[in-house]
Amino acid sequence: MDRCVVLVDAGYLLGAAASLLAGEPARSRISVDHATLIQGLRERAEAETERPLLRIYWFDGAPDRVPQPEHRRLRVMPRVTVRLGALTRSDGRWAQKGVDAAMHAELTELARNRACSDIVLVTGDGDLLPGLMSAKEHGVAVHLWAVQAADGDYNQSEDLVAEADERRVLDRAWITGAVRAKELPGPCAPAAEPRPEIAAILSAPLPETAAAAAAAAAGPPGAGDAPAGRNGAGRPGTAVAGAAGAVGRAGAVTAPGADTEAAAAGGGKGVPTPKDLAGLGRGPGGHGGHTGQQPVPSATLRWSSDKGWVDRGPAAGVGEPPETANLPMLAQLTSAEQRWADREEDITAVSGDPFEVGQVFARRWIERLSEPGHLQQLSTEYPRIPHRIDGELLRYAARFGLLAHKDDQIDEHDRYAIRAGFWREIDLRTAAEHVAAGE
């Protein structure tokens, strides 16, 4: 049939583009506008073959063949089919497995079934030579595209080049239409700092450290005790002491050496919570802050809470309060139509960044609540996410390829970011509600 098909070896295309633009083949050194890249491939293929496009096949590797965010976006684009091989790590380097075999099989099947008259190959691997020769024997014209090499030489198999019917080079000008090299900090530039939300969680003390600090700071009965105060606006405030002075929630009264009942219960005098360090707050005036009714396990976000509240934190003997144990899960709040729309959004709009994933989950949960009081109940549990909701959050995050594939666990740093994003969204919505109520 008089149509063209494009087969793209993503490892070759993006690796060669990184070498050309950034000086090394690491794909992490470049940023790619996949929509523009796909459109450019389509337009060029149709122009050079003088045939309408049937389809673009995108071949790439992924750990355990789990689609990464870029793969999910690509496979919903018109006329794009994604085929994934395995991505394995050996001797400190990542290597694709099964991609060449998948490309070879697709190439020969398209030719054998006469699905197209022209095939464009964007690859440099000589292992595709038998497939290329087979396609030619079935009457298909094979166009071989190369990415301009950084040193001006070939970056393709010479045998593959020799057997191709047509050969073109995607030069620097064409590549830069969709690919950009990421700027690296100069030698005198300061190192990039982690997000403050994640840095705060990382700096939270472990339970045994917090307990020891509490015992050391207790002193004689009544010494240094101060009740939770109220700020100038008449709202609950929080006062904690940081290593460099006062660090508190937005709008809260802070004074070096001051304690609240909640801070003492959660880890002792002078130990700021992750949220205090992050400066996220509970909205203007410290809305949602603890006032001593519940203990504050200041390092809860450091662990997975799969085992629940009883086994975790300094207050290990305190069970999960019934009012939070009965908070509805997102699945219970979501209709079939909303579930479909959620999946569509996940595929087309959510990048898969752990912090963003936590925010998206929290936003959906808040928007679907029928009882406004549930949001306030959850807010008082900071930094602990109730067991069932936390498990649902981590299962949702696993959809985005965030699992550490050796043990099917989410990377510890990613868990920090997921939960930090979740609480950030809760903060914003809680603050918005108080502003709307005129408080």
XYZ file of C-alpha atoms in Angstrom:
439
model
C 0.000 0.000 0.000
C 1.202 3.514 -0.728
C 1.858 4.584 2.837
C 4.955 5.165 4.939
C 5.835 3.890 8.409
C 8.499 5.277 10.758
C 10.353 2.992 13.168
C 12.260 4.946 15.837
C 14.936 3.514 18.093
C 14.489 6.061 20.917
C 17.744 5.028 22.568
C 19.662 5.867 19.408
C 17.738 9.036 18.511
C 17.852 10.644 21.958
C 21.290 9.325 22.880
C 22.796 10.682 19.672
C 20.938 13.970 20.164
C 22.399 14.241 23.676
C 25.900 13.595 22.308
C 25.396 16.265 19.671
C 23.926 18.926 21.932
C 25.363 18.154 25.360
C 28.600 16.339 24.551
C 27.624 13.018 26.149
C 24.987 10.381 25.350
C 23.140 10.598 28.683
C 19.473 11.319 28.025
C 19.276 13.070 31.382
C 21.326 15.882 29.810
C 18.549 16.877 27.419
C 14.910 17.937 27.600
C 12.592 16.717 24.851
C 9.353 18.170 23.534
C 7.885 14.857 22.411
C 4.841 16.359 20.693
C 7.044 18.581 18.534
C 9.449 15.725 17.851
C 6.679 13.392 16.693
C 5.160 16.080 14.488
C 8.578 16.779 12.968
C 9.140 13.088 12.210
C 5.734 12.819 10.574
C 6.129 15.890 8.388
C 9.617 14.937 7.259
C 8.656 11.320 6.537
C 5.676 12.336 4.424
C 7.750 14.935 2.557
C 10.673 12.631 1.758
C 8.712 9.483 0.913
C 5.855 11.387 -0.774
C 3.490 9.001 0.993
C 0.937 9.610 3.775
C 1.920 8.337 7.176
C 0.406 5.131 8.457
C 2.044 5.069 11.865
C 5.119 5.925 13.941
C 6.468 3.094 16.098
C 8.474 4.284 19.103
C 10.806 1.610 20.499
C 12.371 2.232 23.890
C 13.508 0.513 27.053
C 11.927 0.804 30.507
C 12.661 -0.908 33.824
C 10.588 -4.103 33.918
C 8.865 -2.777 30.782
C 6.803 -0.424 32.967
C 5.847 2.646 30.885
C 7.470 5.837 32.109
C 5.628 9.202 31.982
C 7.036 10.030 28.546
C 5.849 6.664 27.212
C 2.328 7.221 28.523
C 2.166 10.563 26.781
C 3.556 9.225 23.538
C 1.202 6.286 23.256
C -1.921 8.490 23.338
C -0.661 10.696 20.512
C -2.309 10.195 17.103
C -0.577 7.639 14.859
C 1.972 6.668 17.536
C 2.507 3.158 18.898
C 4.951 2.539 21.749
C 6.841 -0.752 22.035
C 8.889 -1.283 25.184
C 11.843 -3.518 25.842
C 13.533 -4.064 29.174
C 16.025 -1.628 30.684
C 18.655 -3.316 32.827
C 21.637 -2.037 34.780
C 25.005 -3.733 34.450
C 28.407 -2.488 35.606
C 26.853 0.834 36.536
C 25.381 1.421 33.069
C 21.864 1.063 31.716
C 21.329 -1.165 28.686
C 18.254 -1.930 26.564
C 17.169 -5.528 26.089
C 14.700 -6.707 23.491
C 14.359 -3.412 21.619
C 16.297 -4.569 18.552
C 14.343 -7.818 18.401
C 11.039 -5.929 18.588
C 12.098 -3.551 15.821
C 13.252 -6.466 13.646
C 9.936 -8.282 14.127
C 7.878 -5.176 13.312
C 9.984 -4.362 10.267
C 9.639 -7.822 8.740
C 5.910 -8.119 9.546
C 5.085 -4.757 7.955
C 6.954 -5.720 4.802
C 5.563 -9.259 4.648
C 1.984 -8.035 5.052
C 2.488 -5.252 2.508
C 1.204 -2.728 5.053
C 3.281 0.066 3.520
C 5.437 0.952 0.554
C 8.136 2.885 2.445
C 9.712 2.363 5.864
C 11.811 4.995 7.602
C 14.321 3.585 10.099
C 15.764 5.930 12.717
C 18.485 3.724 14.150
C 22.168 2.950 13.949
C 22.206 -0.659 15.108
C 23.637 -3.199 12.695
C 21.506 -5.934 14.269
C 18.624 -4.694 12.123
C 20.472 -5.522 8.913
C 18.657 -8.876 8.313
C 15.284 -7.190 8.820
C 16.207 -4.376 6.474
C 17.259 -6.834 3.769
C 14.062 -8.844 4.243
C 11.940 -5.712 3.837
C 13.710 -4.857 0.607
C 13.054 -8.352 -0.729
C 9.333 -7.786 -0.145
C 9.407 -4.664 -2.290
C 9.548 -2.033 0.457
C 11.777 1.026 0.068
C 13.860 1.499 3.186
C 14.917 5.009 4.242
C 17.648 5.184 6.886
C 17.870 8.330 8.987
C 20.874 9.252 11.079
C 21.359 11.880 13.751
C 24.250 14.190 12.966
C 27.258 12.899 14.892
C 29.093 15.229 17.211
C 32.423 14.466 15.514
C 30.992 14.662 12.013
C 31.486 10.925 11.405
C 28.951 8.108 11.055
C 27.191 6.927 14.200
C 25.515 4.044 12.370
C 26.520 0.596 11.223
C 28.276 0.849 7.855
C 26.517 -2.300 6.653
C 23.165 -0.765 7.517
C 24.100 2.410 5.627
C 25.207 0.385 2.610
C 21.949 -1.595 2.370
C 19.514 1.308 2.805
C 17.716 2.578 -0.293
C 17.840 6.188 0.885
C 19.807 7.885 3.648
C 19.221 11.231 5.298
C 20.793 13.036 8.226
C 18.811 14.805 10.951
C 21.136 17.742 11.479
C 21.590 19.996 14.483
C 19.090 22.568 13.214
C 16.381 19.916 12.891
C 17.161 18.283 16.248
C 17.071 21.561 18.167
C 13.502 22.116 17.012
C 12.388 19.603 19.678
C 15.433 18.871 21.844
C 17.360 21.190 24.150
C 20.492 20.585 26.195
C 19.986 21.163 29.900
C 22.200 23.860 31.322
C 24.651 22.718 33.959
C 25.657 25.019 36.806
C 28.960 26.769 36.246
C 32.014 25.944 38.354
C 31.287 28.870 40.670
C 27.545 28.392 40.806
C 26.087 27.006 44.032
C 24.838 23.448 43.960
C 21.132 23.067 43.396
C 19.310 22.665 46.684
C 16.557 20.088 47.157
C 12.997 21.257 47.480
C 12.511 22.745 50.939
C 9.540 20.454 51.560
C 11.679 17.359 50.979
C 14.689 18.804 52.791
C 12.461 19.382 55.810
C 11.283 15.796 55.837
C 14.829 14.512 55.496
C 15.871 16.628 58.468
C 13.110 15.354 60.756
C 14.524 13.425 63.732
C 14.041 9.696 64.049
C 11.770 8.597 66.934
C 14.582 7.419 69.189
C 16.482 10.673 68.616
C 13.400 12.742 69.341
C 12.628 10.751 72.509
C 16.173 11.243 73.790
C 15.946 14.967 73.089
C 12.633 15.131 74.941
C 14.100 13.385 78.015
C 17.185 15.611 78.029
C 15.129 18.778 77.670
C 12.484 17.852 80.260
C 14.439 19.134 83.294
C 12.631 19.760 86.594
C 8.836 19.481 86.550
C 7.294 22.613 85.114
C 10.566 24.023 83.813
C 10.336 25.568 80.366
C 6.699 24.593 79.919
C 4.556 26.983 77.948
C 1.021 26.380 76.692
C 0.170 26.616 73.058
C -0.506 30.248 72.374
C -2.625 32.204 69.985
C -1.306 34.570 67.419
C -2.267 38.205 66.940
C -5.232 37.234 64.803
C -6.689 35.121 67.598
C -6.034 31.799 65.822
C -4.175 28.747 67.102
C -0.449 29.298 66.777
C 2.634 27.100 67.065
C 5.933 27.977 68.670
C 9.090 25.938 68.151
C 12.795 26.588 68.421
C 15.183 25.920 65.569
C 18.946 25.642 65.514
C 19.303 29.210 64.259
C 16.442 30.795 66.179
C 12.728 30.908 65.612
C 11.276 28.816 62.832
C 7.488 28.573 62.711
C 4.357 28.324 60.700
C 3.282 31.268 58.593
C 1.685 33.824 60.870
C 2.434 31.935 64.111
C 4.190 33.369 67.174
C 7.685 31.923 67.590
C 10.254 32.457 70.279
C 13.576 30.713 70.872
C 13.221 28.105 73.621
C 9.431 28.110 73.582
C 7.492 24.856 73.449
C 3.971 23.783 72.735
C 2.256 20.806 74.252
C 2.110 19.263 70.801
C 5.810 19.781 70.161
C 6.685 18.236 73.521
C 4.504 15.213 72.830
C 5.948 14.786 69.365
C 9.632 14.889 70.094
C 10.532 17.409 72.736
C 11.613 20.961 73.138
C 13.440 22.653 70.304
C 12.648 20.001 67.656
C 10.883 21.617 64.686
C 8.513 19.500 62.664
C 9.102 18.958 58.936
C 6.366 21.427 58.146
C 7.908 24.097 60.381
C 11.231 23.664 58.636
C 9.599 23.710 55.229
C 7.657 26.863 55.984
C 4.569 25.388 54.389
C 2.210 26.300 57.235
C -1.461 25.545 57.438
C -2.416 28.674 55.591
C -2.596 32.236 56.933
C -2.438 32.351 60.704
C -1.332 28.749 61.116
C -4.703 27.151 60.414
C -4.882 23.494 61.197
C -1.979 23.579 63.681
C -1.880 21.207 66.620
C -2.900 22.549 70.003
C -1.977 19.610 72.209
C -4.951 17.305 71.598
C -2.948 14.895 69.430
C 0.742 13.927 69.545
C 2.887 15.136 66.667
C 5.146 12.345 65.375
C 7.575 14.714 63.703
C 9.363 12.079 61.633
C 6.352 10.083 60.432
C 6.921 11.004 56.801
C 10.298 9.275 56.922
C 8.682 5.853 56.833
C 6.026 4.021 54.914
C 2.977 3.872 57.146
C 1.802 0.512 55.818
C 1.862 -0.937 59.355
C -0.353 1.779 60.715
C -0.218 4.205 63.597
C 0.207 1.749 66.492
C 3.582 0.497 65.317
C 4.976 3.904 64.392
C 6.290 7.049 66.025
C 7.077 8.081 69.594
C 3.437 7.616 70.627
C 3.428 3.945 69.658
C 0.827 3.149 72.252
C -1.757 5.493 70.790
C -4.142 3.973 68.285
C -5.512 5.714 65.241
C -8.429 7.964 66.239
C -11.789 6.624 64.983
C -12.616 9.911 63.261
C -9.563 9.599 60.987
C -9.712 5.812 60.687
C -13.127 6.292 59.094
C -12.092 8.969 56.613
C -13.255 7.943 53.126
C -10.726 6.680 50.598
C -10.497 8.265 47.168
C -11.860 5.107 45.522
C -15.025 5.395 47.624
C -15.506 8.986 46.499
C -14.902 8.362 42.805
C -17.589 7.457 40.271
C -16.969 5.358 37.163
C -17.030 8.492 34.994
C -14.548 10.255 37.268
C -12.295 7.203 37.277
C -12.149 7.301 33.491
C -11.408 11.035 33.518
C -8.695 10.506 36.141
C -6.928 7.964 33.980
C -7.150 10.289 30.992
C -5.586 13.095 33.043
C -2.879 10.775 34.381
C -1.905 9.793 30.866
C -2.029 13.174 29.200
C -1.359 15.804 31.867
C 0.420 14.393 34.935
C 4.183 14.281 34.461
C 4.853 11.610 37.075
C 6.969 13.865 39.306
C 6.521 12.439 42.844
C 5.635 15.797 44.412
C 3.058 16.463 41.678
C 1.587 12.975 42.084
C 0.911 13.666 45.755
C -0.728 16.980 44.909
C -2.985 15.468 42.233
C -4.166 12.712 44.582
C -4.929 15.196 47.371
C -6.732 17.568 44.999
C -9.067 14.817 43.801
C -9.752 13.616 47.339
C -10.606 17.127 48.563
C -12.808 18.028 45.597
C -14.942 14.892 46.052
C -15.504 15.112 49.798
C -19.150 15.409 50.773
C -18.380 16.293 54.404
C -16.307 19.503 54.753
C -15.283 18.447 58.234
C -13.252 15.566 56.831
C -10.647 17.965 55.488
C -10.177 19.527 58.917
C -9.936 16.080 60.519
C -7.193 15.083 58.110
C -5.402 18.392 58.550
C -5.053 17.856 62.298
C -3.192 14.605 61.661
C -0.138 16.271 60.090
C 2.389 14.871 59.354
C 0.799 11.435 59.494
C -1.433 10.332 56.616
C -4.058 7.850 57.879
C -3.083 4.292 57.091
C -5.696 3.441 54.453
C -5.348 6.729 52.590
C -1.557 6.516 52.662
C -1.632 3.019 51.172
C -3.995 4.189 48.434
C -1.722 7.173 47.739
C 1.355 4.960 47.321
C -0.531 2.514 45.085
C -1.595 5.440 42.917
C 2.004 6.686 42.742
C 3.172 3.239 41.603
C 1.280 3.754 38.330
C 3.858 6.347 37.329
C 6.863 4.012 37.334
C 8.045 5.176 40.762
C 8.688 1.652 42.052
C 12.216 0.550 42.888
C 12.035 -2.549 40.730
C 14.224 -4.881 42.769
C 11.811 -5.132 45.683
C 8.658 -3.461 44.319
C 8.925 -0.632 46.827
C 8.756 3.061 46.126
C 12.102 4.758 46.550
C 12.457 6.365 49.972
C 13.174 9.834 48.586
C 10.156 9.555 46.283
C 7.952 8.639 49.245
C 9.090 11.827 50.976
C 8.197 13.855 47.899
C 4.815 12.134 47.389
C 3.719 12.841 50.946
C 5.130 16.371 50.883
C 3.076 17.082 47.747
C -0.008 15.602 49.394
C 0.313 17.846 52.448
C 1.134 20.889 50.332
C -2.195 20.543 48.542
C -4.017 19.999 51.848
C -2.385 23.199 53.146
C -3.488 25.235 50.161
C -7.080 23.990 50.281
C -7.345 24.409 54.058
C -6.067 27.981 53.803
C -8.492 28.718 50.944
C -11.428 27.493 53.021
C -10.496 29.736 55.942
C -10.103 32.724 53.629
C -13.493 32.012 52.054
C -15.020 31.795 55.521
C -13.623 35.258 56.305
C -11.427 34.144 59.187
